Amino acid sequence: MEVDQLIKWRRELHSFPELGWTEFVTTSILVRELKLMGYEPLLGESIINTKFVRGRKKDDVEKAIKMAIDKGVDKELLDKMNGFTGCVAIYDSGKPGPTVSLRFDIDCVGVQETDNENHLPLINGFKSKNQNQMHACGHDGHMTIGLGIAKWLKQQQENSLCGRVKLLFQPAEEGVRGAQAMAESGIVDDCSYFLASHIGFIAKSGEVVVNPSNFLCTTKYDFRFKGLSSHPGKDPHVGINALAGCCTAATQLLAIPRHGKGMSRINVGVIRAGEARNVIPAYGELQVEVRGETEEINTFMCQQAERLVKGVALGYGLDLEIEIMGEAVDLTNDKEMVQLLSDVSKSNNQTVIEQRSFGGSEDATILGRRVQKINNGKAIYFVLGSDLKGTHHQSDFDFDESILPIGVKIYTDCLLKLISKK
Ligand SMILES: [Zn+2]
């Protein structure tokens, strides 16, 4: 794979970062490139089950569509997307064989990119053009690797491959919001293999972590309490104080007992209520997340949290709305996939790290688990090392572009082992 081409893609994608569910310009760049290669990417509701869309704000989406139109994104393409970002390109060899799915996340982080004069994207003129939005996690690199694989597939000799490859460009990984909707569209239900990865994070350039451990299952909630406003002097008995409900719920949530069988977590990250000193607050909301080392532990935390806020609502006479804003599960990499990744990484002169704690959450796990469950398929999530400037989600983040061709090579070598025509 030509390094120049990869760097060009990466830099263009880096300069138009978009937050989860608003990646219209990003999707249009991907579609443009994939079409040039001869793909007809799937879009919109054919790859997104809208019932399972998490944490998507309509206002933000509408604003982003307007901006995309201003930036010259094709109206017909936007119509096909019908408000939902991301795309899937399918390579079909035309010969019987397994279907392999690969997933690349496409969204950015809500961070203002640094103006520090040593920052490479600034020096080379590809700094984010969007205020408070930045590819500060490396998803621009993930997409680039995806495009590189797409191009490689089209360059293979006819008859050399069998089966199919689905390249999933998934929206809204940040906040683990996008994968469930893609999974529920059924897009991976015919897949025998699933591979996904992250760059950087817990490994340096030249290293591949083939079996990262401790993926935390997580569920992100918005709890919205609705009460009744009234005059606190004249009619305090009429009001139903949503702020009080929020406060009680927040302290009680933080006091949920931890689970004895493994790691469990809870955070109340945002509390928002009240309008004025002399009005009983009619509305209050909490933004909460729970995590668990296993699905069982995460479910325990969910049940406790939901029961508790329901109890608080009942106690105060408040109406309650519960919305799941994001979710991820744990993933156990299949042994044969770990072996495959180890072999391929070694043959590409990478240092293989068997196991290292990931310690975060990733919604690719939902897609991987689905492939494992439905087809008894094999799945892996691995970490492609990269030397980093700054750290993930910070304004001075940058990764080592020289790992891009290595990423493409590792994936395509895996594909050669999985779908080479025998
Ligand atoms: Zn990330």
mmCIF file of C-alpha atoms in Angstrom, residues 21-411:
data_model
loop_
_atom_site.group_PDB
_atom_site.id
_atom_site.type_symbol
_atom_site.label_atom_id
_atom_site.label_comp_id
_atom_site.label_asym_id
_atom_site.label_seq_id
_atom_site.Cartn_x
_atom_site.Cartn_y
_atom_site.Cartn_z
ATOM 1 C CA TRP A 21 -24.042 10.731 14.584
ATOM 2 C CA THR A 22 -23.055 13.946 12.775
ATOM 3 C CA GLU A 23 -20.330 12.495 10.541
ATOM 4 C CA PHE A 24 -21.923 13.593 7.259
ATOM 5 C CA VAL A 25 -18.836 15.154 5.666
ATOM 6 C CA THR A 26 -16.714 12.247 6.891
ATOM 7 C CA THR A 27 -19.151 9.705 5.438
ATOM 8 C CA SER A 28 -19.198 11.608 2.138
ATOM 9 C CA ILE A 29 -15.381 11.473 1.938
ATOM 10 C CA LEU A 30 -15.456 7.725 2.617
ATOM 11 C CA VAL A 31 -18.207 7.174 0.046
ATOM 12 C CA ARG A 32 -16.340 9.255 -2.534
ATOM 13 C CA GLU A 33 -13.167 7.196 -2.101
ATOM 14 C CA LEU A 34 -14.966 3.843 -1.978
ATOM 15 C CA LYS A 35 -16.905 4.662 -5.141
ATOM 16 C CA LEU A 36 -13.656 5.561 -6.907
ATOM 17 C CA MET A 37 -12.478 2.046 -6.067
ATOM 18 C CA GLY A 38 -15.642 0.549 -7.504
ATOM 19 C CA TYR A 39 -17.727 -0.040 -4.369
ATOM 20 C CA GLU A 40 -21.374 0.897 -3.985
ATOM 21 C CA PRO A 41 -21.473 1.574 -0.219
ATOM 22 C CA LEU A 42 -24.601 0.823 1.812
ATOM 23 C CA LEU A 43 -26.012 3.787 3.690
ATOM 24 C CA GLY A 44 -28.674 4.947 6.123
ATOM 25 C CA GLU A 45 -31.326 2.572 7.357
ATOM 26 C CA SER A 46 -29.910 -0.417 5.469
ATOM 27 C CA ILE A 47 -27.044 -0.443 7.984
ATOM 28 C CA ILE A 48 -28.598 1.366 10.973
ATOM 29 C CA ASN A 49 -31.576 0.034 12.905
ATOM 30 C CA THR A 50 -33.021 3.322 14.098
ATOM 31 C CA LYS A 51 -34.770 1.694 17.074
ATOM 32 C CA PHE A 52 -31.374 1.009 18.617
ATOM 33 C CA VAL A 53 -29.739 4.360 17.944
ATOM 34 C CA ARG A 54 -28.251 5.644 21.212
ATOM 35 C CA GLY A 55 -27.394 9.187 22.228
ATOM 36 C CA ARG A 56 -28.262 10.932 18.959
ATOM 37 C CA LYS A 57 -29.478 14.519 19.289
ATOM 38 C CA LYS A 58 -31.814 15.609 16.510
ATOM 39 C CA ASP A 59 -30.825 19.290 16.717
ATOM 40 C CA ASP A 60 -27.140 18.464 16.325
ATOM 41 C CA VAL A 61 -27.905 16.193 13.394
ATOM 42 C CA GLU A 62 -29.952 18.858 11.619
ATOM 43 C CA LYS A 63 -27.217 21.447 12.142
ATOM 44 C CA ALA A 64 -24.615 19.030 10.815
ATOM 45 C CA ILE A 65 -26.673 18.285 7.698
ATOM 46 C CA LYS A 66 -26.921 22.007 6.981
ATOM 47 C CA MET A 67 -23.190 22.334 7.418
ATOM 48 C CA ALA A 68 -22.583 19.378 5.131
ATOM 49 C CA ILE A 69 -24.699 21.039 2.435
ATOM 50 C CA ASP A 70 -22.667 24.237 2.886
ATOM 51 C CA LYS A 71 -19.507 22.192 2.470
ATOM 52 C CA GLY A 72 -20.803 20.873 -0.834
ATOM 53 C CA VAL A 73 -21.854 17.373 0.181
ATOM 54 C CA ASP A 74 -24.070 15.877 -2.512
ATOM 55 C CA LYS A 75 -27.781 16.286 -1.723
ATOM 56 C CA GLU A 76 -28.610 12.900 -3.206
ATOM 57 C CA LEU A 77 -26.084 11.236 -0.929
ATOM 58 C CA LEU A 78 -27.544 13.008 2.103
ATOM 59 C CA ASP A 79 -31.015 11.809 1.069
ATOM 60 C CA LYS A 80 -29.757 8.234 0.942
ATOM 61 C CA MET A 81 -28.254 8.620 4.401
ATOM 62 C CA ASN A 82 -31.602 9.888 5.636
ATOM 63 C CA GLY A 83 -30.038 11.443 8.730
ATOM 64 C CA PHE A 84 -27.875 8.446 9.676
ATOM 65 C CA THR A 85 -24.120 8.477 9.218
ATOM 66 C CA GLY A 86 -21.658 5.688 8.499
ATOM 67 C CA CYS A 87 -21.415 3.316 5.560
ATOM 68 C CA VAL A 88 -20.603 -0.273 4.708
ATOM 69 C CA ALA A 89 -18.601 -1.366 1.676
ATOM 70 C CA ILE A 90 -18.875 -4.993 0.598
ATOM 71 C CA TYR A 91 -16.228 -6.841 -1.373
ATOM 72 C CA ASP A 92 -17.656 -9.907 -3.044
ATOM 73 C CA SER A 93 -15.264 -12.347 -4.663
ATOM 74 C CA GLY A 94 -18.194 -14.085 -6.343
ATOM 75 C CA LYS A 95 -16.914 -17.425 -5.041
ATOM 76 C CA PRO A 96 -18.319 -19.380 -2.134
ATOM 77 C CA GLY A 97 -16.483 -18.831 1.111
ATOM 78 C CA PRO A 98 -16.764 -17.181 4.501
ATOM 79 C CA THR A 99 -17.820 -13.588 5.089
ATOM 80 C CA VAL A 100 -15.435 -11.505 7.153
ATOM 81 C CA SER A 101 -16.437 -8.223 8.766
ATOM 82 C CA LEU A 102 -13.987 -5.512 9.746
ATOM 83 C CA ARG A 103 -15.059 -2.485 11.733
ATOM 84 C CA PHE A 104 -13.622 1.056 11.698
ATOM 85 C CA ASP A 105 -15.053 3.849 13.821
ATOM 86 C CA ILE A 106 -15.386 7.274 12.238
ATOM 87 C CA ASP A 107 -16.308 9.854 14.881
ATOM 88 C CA CYS A 108 -14.185 12.423 16.691
ATOM 89 C CA VAL A 109 -13.927 13.808 20.233
ATOM 90 C CA GLY A 110 -15.339 17.098 21.547
ATOM 91 C CA VAL A 111 -11.935 18.729 22.036
ATOM 92 C CA GLN A 112 -10.474 21.929 20.588
ATOM 93 C CA GLU A 113 -7.277 21.042 18.709
ATOM 94 C CA THR A 114 -4.162 22.747 20.056
ATOM 95 C CA ASP A 115 -2.445 25.731 18.426
ATOM 96 C CA ASN A 116 0.896 24.634 19.825
ATOM 97 C CA GLU A 117 3.520 25.334 17.172
ATOM 98 C CA ASN A 118 5.045 21.853 17.547
ATOM 99 C CA HIS A 119 1.780 20.121 16.719
ATOM 100 C CA LEU A 120 2.265 18.201 13.476
ATOM 101 C CA PRO A 121 -1.280 18.655 12.107
ATOM 102 C CA LEU A 122 -0.844 22.419 12.543
ATOM 103 C CA ILE A 123 2.614 22.477 10.941
ATOM 104 C CA ASN A 124 1.376 20.435 7.989
ATOM 105 C CA GLY A 125 -1.869 22.327 7.540
ATOM 106 C CA PHE A 126 -4.385 19.614 8.372
ATOM 107 C CA LYS A 127 -5.497 20.803 11.802
ATOM 108 C CA SER A 128 -9.223 20.445 12.517
ATOM 109 C CA LYS A 129 -11.346 22.982 10.684
ATOM 110 C CA ASN A 130 -14.204 22.409 13.144
ATOM 111 C CA GLN A 131 -14.456 24.286 16.410
ATOM 112 C CA ASN A 132 -14.224 22.052 19.496
ATOM 113 C CA GLN A 133 -14.084 18.910 17.392
ATOM 114 C CA MET A 134 -10.946 16.912 16.864
ATOM 115 C CA HIS A 135 -9.791 13.467 15.878
ATOM 116 C CA ALA A 136 -8.114 13.108 19.239
ATOM 117 C CA CYS A 137 -8.523 9.357 19.499
ATOM 118 C CA GLY A 138 -7.099 8.190 16.191
ATOM 119 C CA HIS A 139 -10.322 7.220 14.431
ATOM 120 C CA ASP A 140 -9.011 9.140 11.394
ATOM 121 C CA GLY A 141 -6.286 6.493 11.339
ATOM 122 C CA HIS A 142 -8.841 3.682 11.687
ATOM 123 C CA MET A 143 -10.827 4.945 8.679
ATOM 124 C CA THR A 144 -7.640 5.313 6.668
ATOM 125 C CA ILE A 145 -6.688 1.708 7.365
ATOM 126 C CA GLY A 146 -10.211 0.705 6.296
ATOM 127 C CA LEU A 147 -9.822 2.555 2.996
ATOM 128 C CA GLY A 148 -6.419 0.968 2.481
ATOM 129 C CA ILE A 149 -7.909 -2.506 2.916
ATOM 130 C CA ALA A 150 -10.772 -1.631 0.565
ATOM 131 C CA LYS A 151 -8.286 -0.617 -2.107
ATOM 132 C CA TRP A 152 -6.122 -3.694 -1.567
ATOM 133 C CA LEU A 153 -9.143 -5.979 -2.005
ATOM 134 C CA LYS A 154 -9.933 -4.451 -5.386
ATOM 135 C CA GLN A 155 -6.316 -4.914 -6.464
ATOM 136 C CA GLN A 156 -6.311 -8.669 -5.860
ATOM 137 C CA GLN A 157 -6.239 -11.004 -8.810
ATOM 138 C CA GLU A 158 -9.556 -12.461 -9.801
ATOM 139 C CA ASN A 159 -9.856 -15.981 -8.411
ATOM 140 C CA SER A 160 -7.299 -15.391 -5.667
ATOM 141 C CA LEU A 161 -9.906 -14.764 -2.947
ATOM 142 C CA CYS A 162 -13.169 -16.409 -1.983
ATOM 143 C CA GLY A 163 -16.105 -15.305 0.146
ATOM 144 C CA ARG A 164 -16.866 -11.720 1.055
ATOM 145 C CA VAL A 165 -15.504 -8.883 3.161
ATOM 146 C CA LYS A 166 -17.716 -6.296 4.810
ATOM 147 C CA LEU A 167 -15.990 -3.051 5.744
ATOM 148 C CA LEU A 168 -18.043 -1.392 8.452
ATOM 149 C CA PHE A 169 -17.461 2.340 8.879
ATOM 150 C CA GLN A 170 -19.326 2.811 12.135
ATOM 151 C CA PRO A 171 -20.592 6.121 13.506
ATOM 152 C CA ALA A 172 -20.609 7.247 17.137
ATOM 153 C CA GLU A 173 -18.109 5.014 18.906
ATOM 154 C CA GLU A 174 -17.366 7.713 21.491
ATOM 155 C CA GLY A 175 -19.911 7.191 24.255
ATOM 156 C CA VAL A 176 -20.372 3.676 22.801
ATOM 157 C CA ARG A 177 -23.495 4.738 20.917
ATOM 158 C CA GLY A 178 -23.252 3.460 17.355
ATOM 159 C CA ALA A 179 -22.516 -0.268 17.330
ATOM 160 C CA GLN A 180 -25.814 -1.546 18.698
ATOM 161 C CA ALA A 181 -27.793 0.144 15.901
ATOM 162 C CA MET A 182 -25.444 -1.319 13.298
ATOM 163 C CA ALA A 183 -25.574 -4.770 14.904
ATOM 164 C CA GLU A 184 -29.373 -4.704 15.017
ATOM 165 C CA SER A 185 -29.510 -3.925 11.293
ATOM 166 C CA GLY A 186 -28.313 -7.509 10.835
ATOM 167 C CA ILE A 187 -25.269 -6.424 8.843
ATOM 168 C CA VAL A 188 -22.921 -8.919 10.521
ATOM 169 C CA ASP A 189 -25.422 -11.756 10.863
ATOM 170 C CA ASP A 190 -23.928 -13.673 7.930
ATOM 171 C CA CYS A 191 -20.330 -13.187 9.063
ATOM 172 C CA SER A 192 -18.048 -15.992 10.205
ATOM 173 C CA TYR A 193 -15.245 -13.687 11.317
ATOM 174 C CA PHE A 194 -15.051 -10.272 12.916
ATOM 175 C CA LEU A 195 -11.956 -8.128 13.425
ATOM 176 C CA ALA A 196 -11.577 -4.680 14.918
ATOM 177 C CA SER A 197 -8.778 -2.734 16.535
ATOM 178 C CA HIS A 198 -7.642 0.517 18.090
ATOM 179 C CA ILE A 199 -4.401 2.303 17.438
ATOM 180 C CA GLY A 200 -2.169 3.576 20.222
ATOM 181 C CA PHE A 201 -3.834 3.410 23.607
ATOM 182 C CA ILE A 202 -1.758 0.808 25.435
ATOM 183 C CA ALA A 203 1.030 0.001 22.982
ATOM 184 C CA LYS A 204 3.900 1.704 21.170
ATOM 185 C CA SER A 205 4.837 1.641 17.490
ATOM 186 C CA GLY A 206 6.088 -1.811 16.614
ATOM 187 C CA GLU A 207 3.866 -3.574 19.146
ATOM 188 C CA VAL A 208 0.578 -5.404 18.671
ATOM 189 C CA VAL A 209 -1.521 -6.412 21.660
ATOM 190 C CA VAL A 210 -3.279 -9.504 20.363
ATOM 191 C CA ASN A 211 -5.439 -10.149 23.390
ATOM 192 C CA PRO A 212 -6.265 -6.965 25.298
ATOM 193 C CA SER A 213 -8.121 -7.794 28.499
ATOM 194 C CA ASN A 214 -10.518 -6.073 30.871
ATOM 195 C CA PHE A 215 -12.990 -4.586 28.457
ATOM 196 C CA LEU A 216 -15.601 -3.140 30.707
ATOM 197 C CA CYS A 217 -19.249 -3.683 29.894
ATOM 198 C CA THR A 218 -21.037 -0.420 30.220
ATOM 199 C CA THR A 219 -24.433 1.230 29.984
ATOM 200 C CA LYS A 220 -24.860 4.994 29.707
ATOM 201 C CA TYR A 221 -28.099 6.483 31.016
ATOM 202 C CA ASP A 222 -29.947 9.736 30.960
ATOM 203 C CA PHE A 223 -32.457 9.884 33.811
ATOM 204 C CA ARG A 224 -34.968 12.724 33.402
ATOM 205 C CA PHE A 225 -37.201 13.710 36.274
ATOM 206 C CA LYS A 226 -40.299 15.772 35.576
ATOM 207 C CA GLY A 227 -42.107 17.516 38.411
ATOM 208 C CA LEU A 228 -44.183 20.638 38.732
ATOM 209 C CA SER A 229 -43.042 24.218 39.231
ATOM 210 C CA SER A 230 -44.743 26.496 41.715
ATOM 211 C CA HIS A 231 -44.176 29.540 43.928
ATOM 212 C CA PRO A 232 -41.991 28.454 46.845
ATOM 213 C CA GLY A 233 -43.545 31.079 49.157
ATOM 214 C CA LYS A 234 -47.205 30.897 48.362
ATOM 215 C CA ASP A 235 -47.581 27.330 47.003
ATOM 216 C CA PRO A 236 -44.688 25.131 48.073
ATOM 217 C CA HIS A 237 -47.143 22.275 48.629
ATOM 218 C CA VAL A 238 -48.174 22.368 44.946
ATOM 219 C CA GLY A 239 -44.686 22.050 43.481
ATOM 220 C CA ILE A 240 -42.940 18.766 42.799
ATOM 221 C CA ASN A 241 -39.230 19.372 43.108
ATOM 222 C CA ALA A 242 -37.252 17.611 40.393
ATOM 223 C CA LEU A 243 -33.977 19.031 41.708
ATOM 224 C CA ALA A 244 -34.547 17.302 45.028
ATOM 225 C CA GLY A 245 -35.196 14.058 43.172
ATOM 226 C CA CYS A 246 -31.953 14.478 41.217
ATOM 227 C CA CYS A 247 -29.923 15.089 44.375
ATOM 228 C CA THR A 248 -31.351 12.120 46.229
ATOM 229 C CA ALA A 249 -30.907 9.871 43.221
ATOM 230 C CA ALA A 250 -27.309 11.041 42.698
ATOM 231 C CA THR A 251 -26.151 10.241 46.223
ATOM 232 C CA GLN A 252 -28.058 6.962 46.317
ATOM 233 C CA LEU A 253 -26.681 5.871 42.939
ATOM 234 C CA LEU A 254 -23.138 6.475 44.129
ATOM 235 C CA ALA A 255 -23.881 4.288 47.145
ATOM 236 C CA ILE A 256 -24.899 1.174 45.205
ATOM 237 C CA PRO A 257 -22.885 -1.693 46.680
ATOM 238 C CA ARG A 258 -20.082 -2.950 44.441
ATOM 239 C CA HIS A 259 -20.139 -6.442 43.061
ATOM 240 C CA GLY A 260 -18.090 -9.163 44.729
ATOM 241 C CA LYS A 261 -17.351 -11.166 41.578
ATOM 242 C CA GLY A 262 -15.422 -8.515 39.696
ATOM 243 C CA MET A 263 -14.971 -4.870 38.860
ATOM 244 C CA SER A 264 -18.010 -2.642 38.951
ATOM 245 C CA ARG A 265 -18.251 1.095 38.464
ATOM 246 C CA ILE A 266 -20.761 3.883 38.604
ATOM 247 C CA ASN A 267 -20.439 7.567 37.861
ATOM 248 C CA VAL A 268 -22.937 10.376 38.072
ATOM 249 C CA GLY A 269 -21.297 12.769 35.664
ATOM 250 C CA VAL A 270 -23.865 15.502 35.192
ATOM 251 C CA ILE A 271 -26.661 16.864 37.315
ATOM 252 C CA ARG A 272 -28.765 19.594 35.811
ATOM 253 C CA ALA A 273 -31.849 21.158 37.365
ATOM 254 C CA GLY A 274 -33.550 24.377 38.260
ATOM 255 C CA GLU A 275 -34.238 27.736 36.655
ATOM 256 C CA ALA A 276 -34.416 30.375 39.344
ATOM 257 C CA ARG A 277 -34.063 30.839 43.099
ATOM 258 C CA ASN A 278 -37.745 31.493 43.576
ATOM 259 C CA VAL A 279 -39.195 28.699 41.455
ATOM 260 C CA ILE A 280 -39.655 25.105 42.504
ATOM 261 C CA PRO A 281 -37.696 23.180 39.825
ATOM 262 C CA ALA A 282 -39.942 21.209 37.530
ATOM 263 C CA TYR A 283 -37.196 19.465 35.611
ATOM 264 C CA GLY A 284 -33.942 17.761 36.448
ATOM 265 C CA GLU A 285 -31.661 15.300 34.735
ATOM 266 C CA LEU A 286 -28.757 13.047 35.553
ATOM 267 C CA GLN A 287 -26.171 11.676 33.159
ATOM 268 C CA VAL A 288 -24.935 8.420 34.578
ATOM 269 C CA GLU A 289 -22.827 5.482 33.522
ATOM 270 C CA VAL A 290 -22.353 2.059 35.026
ATOM 271 C CA ARG A 291 -19.662 -0.439 34.126
ATOM 272 C CA GLY A 292 -18.976 -4.047 34.954
ATOM 273 C CA GLU A 293 -16.212 -6.511 34.270
ATOM 274 C CA THR A 294 -18.749 -8.969 32.876
ATOM 275 C CA GLU A 295 -22.203 -8.625 31.416
ATOM 276 C CA GLU A 296 -23.644 -10.157 34.600
ATOM 277 C CA ILE A 297 -22.026 -7.500 36.772
ATOM 278 C CA ASN A 298 -23.020 -4.702 34.418
ATOM 279 C CA THR A 299 -26.612 -5.956 34.419
ATOM 280 C CA PHE A 300 -26.555 -5.984 38.209
ATOM 281 C CA MET A 301 -25.457 -2.340 38.211
ATOM 282 C CA CYS A 302 -28.148 -1.447 35.661
ATOM 283 C CA GLN A 303 -30.897 -3.124 37.647
ATOM 284 C CA GLN A 304 -29.819 -1.436 40.864
ATOM 285 C CA ALA A 305 -29.591 1.971 39.215
ATOM 286 C CA GLU A 306 -32.921 1.739 37.421
ATOM 287 C CA ARG A 307 -34.757 0.453 40.486
ATOM 288 C CA LEU A 308 -33.262 3.203 42.576
ATOM 289 C CA VAL A 309 -34.242 6.096 40.315
ATOM 290 C CA LYS A 310 -37.726 4.625 39.962
ATOM 291 C CA GLY A 311 -37.947 4.535 43.752
ATOM 292 C CA VAL A 312 -36.842 8.145 44.015
ATOM 293 C CA ALA A 313 -39.370 9.212 41.386
ATOM 294 C CA LEU A 314 -42.110 7.411 43.277
ATOM 295 C CA GLY A 315 -40.993 8.907 46.570
ATOM 296 C CA TYR A 316 -41.132 12.468 45.279
ATOM 297 C CA GLY A 317 -44.106 12.005 42.938
ATOM 298 C CA LEU A 318 -41.983 12.782 39.888
ATOM 299 C CA ASP A 319 -42.384 11.422 36.390
ATOM 300 C CA LEU A 320 -39.323 9.625 35.167
ATOM 301 C CA GLU A 321 -37.885 9.034 31.728
ATOM 302 C CA ILE A 322 -35.028 6.546 31.342
ATOM 303 C CA GLU A 323 -33.043 6.611 28.117
ATOM 304 C CA ILE A 324 -30.056 4.401 27.327
ATOM 305 C CA MET A 325 -27.497 6.659 25.635
ATOM 306 C CA GLY A 326 -24.809 4.096 24.926
ATOM 307 C CA GLU A 327 -23.715 0.549 25.648
ATOM 308 C CA ALA A 328 -20.900 -1.914 25.223
ATOM 309 C CA VAL A 329 -20.290 -5.476 26.310
ATOM 310 C CA ASP A 330 -17.159 -7.455 27.136
ATOM 311 C CA LEU A 331 -15.494 -9.566 24.498
ATOM 312 C CA THR A 332 -13.480 -12.727 24.749
ATOM 313 C CA ASN A 333 -11.189 -13.055 21.777
ATOM 314 C CA ASP A 334 -11.365 -16.448 20.131
ATOM 315 C CA LYS A 335 -8.158 -18.453 20.518
ATOM 316 C CA GLU A 336 -7.714 -19.140 16.803
ATOM 317 C CA MET A 337 -8.031 -15.434 16.045
ATOM 318 C CA VAL A 338 -5.422 -14.587 18.684
ATOM 319 C CA GLN A 339 -3.143 -17.148 17.072
ATOM 320 C CA LEU A 340 -3.811 -15.716 13.616
ATOM 321 C CA LEU A 341 -3.046 -12.177 14.770
ATOM 322 C CA SER A 342 0.130 -13.320 16.545
ATOM 323 C CA ASP A 343 1.405 -15.124 13.460
ATOM 324 C CA VAL A 344 0.596 -12.248 11.128
ATOM 325 C CA SER A 345 2.049 -9.619 13.460
ATOM 326 C CA LYS A 346 5.278 -11.577 13.887
ATOM 327 C CA SER A 347 5.672 -12.038 10.153
ATOM 328 C CA ASN A 348 5.400 -8.243 9.865
ATOM 329 C CA ASN A 349 8.208 -7.764 12.399
ATOM 330 C CA GLN A 350 5.902 -6.531 15.142
ATOM 331 C CA THR A 351 6.451 -7.338 18.800
ATOM 332 C CA VAL A 352 3.498 -9.415 19.947
ATOM 333 C CA ILE A 353 2.122 -8.658 23.390
ATOM 334 C CA GLU A 354 -0.137 -11.499 24.446
ATOM 335 C CA GLN A 355 -2.171 -9.697 27.019
ATOM 336 C CA ARG A 356 -2.447 -6.211 28.448
ATOM 337 C CA SER A 357 -5.287 -4.506 30.261
ATOM 338 C CA PHE A 358 -7.447 -2.276 28.062
ATOM 339 C CA GLY A 359 -9.426 -0.890 30.974
ATOM 340 C CA GLY A 360 -11.930 1.022 28.868
ATOM 341 C CA SER A 361 -15.084 0.273 26.957
ATOM 342 C CA GLU A 362 -15.478 -0.240 23.220
ATOM 343 C CA ASP A 363 -18.695 -0.909 21.363
ATOM 344 C CA ALA A 364 -17.049 -3.011 18.640
ATOM 345 C CA THR A 365 -17.548 -5.695 21.285
ATOM 346 C CA ILE A 366 -21.286 -5.686 20.525
ATOM 347 C CA LEU A 367 -20.623 -6.546 16.880
ATOM 348 C CA GLY A 368 -17.967 -9.117 17.785
ATOM 349 C CA ARG A 369 -20.227 -10.821 20.308
ATOM 350 C CA ARG A 370 -23.041 -10.936 17.766
ATOM 351 C CA VAL A 371 -20.846 -12.745 15.246
ATOM 352 C CA GLN A 372 -19.780 -15.189 17.965
ATOM 353 C CA LYS A 373 -23.342 -15.809 19.120
ATOM 354 C CA ILE A 374 -25.243 -16.011 15.849
ATOM 355 C CA ASN A 375 -22.873 -18.011 13.660
ATOM 356 C CA ASN A 376 -20.594 -19.461 16.259
ATOM 357 C CA GLY A 377 -18.242 -17.109 14.442
ATOM 358 C CA LYS A 378 -14.788 -16.028 15.552
ATOM 359 C CA ALA A 379 -13.991 -12.532 16.713
ATOM 360 C CA ILE A 380 -11.025 -10.503 17.826
ATOM 361 C CA TYR A 381 -10.310 -7.009 19.036
ATOM 362 C CA PHE A 382 -6.646 -6.073 19.090
ATOM 363 C CA VAL A 383 -4.499 -3.006 19.639
ATOM 364 C CA LEU A 384 -2.166 -1.768 16.941
ATOM 365 C CA GLY A 385 0.593 0.076 18.782
ATOM 366 C CA SER A 386 1.570 3.632 17.954
ATOM 367 C CA ASP A 387 3.912 6.126 19.496
ATOM 368 C CA LEU A 388 1.773 9.034 20.582
ATOM 369 C CA LYS A 389 2.071 12.745 21.091
ATOM 370 C CA GLY A 390 -0.093 13.716 24.022
ATOM 371 C CA THR A 391 -2.697 11.183 25.067
ATOM 372 C CA HIS A 392 -6.050 10.096 23.723
ATOM 373 C CA HIS A 393 -8.831 12.678 24.004
ATOM 374 C CA GLN A 394 -6.416 15.553 24.602
ATOM 375 C CA SER A 395 -5.914 18.606 22.405
ATOM 376 C CA ASP A 396 -2.288 17.767 21.537
ATOM 377 C CA PHE A 397 -2.962 14.141 20.599
ATOM 378 C CA ASP A 398 -1.262 12.803 17.517
ATOM 379 C CA PHE A 399 -0.264 9.317 16.404
ATOM 380 C CA ASP A 400 2.565 7.916 14.325
ATOM 381 C CA GLU A 401 1.478 7.859 10.674
ATOM 382 C CA SER A 402 4.086 5.229 9.843
ATOM 383 C CA ILE A 403 1.847 2.613 11.478
ATOM 384 C CA LEU A 404 -0.895 3.108 8.870
ATOM 385 C CA PRO A 405 0.634 0.794 6.218
ATOM 386 C CA ILE A 406 1.445 -1.725 8.964
ATOM 387 C CA GLY A 407 -2.205 -1.679 10.017
ATOM 388 C CA VAL A 408 -3.352 -2.295 6.459
ATOM 389 C CA LYS A 409 -0.796 -5.079 6.024
ATOM 390 C CA ILE A 410 -1.801 -6.854 9.233
ATOM 391 C CA TYR A 411 -5.466 -6.861 8.247
#
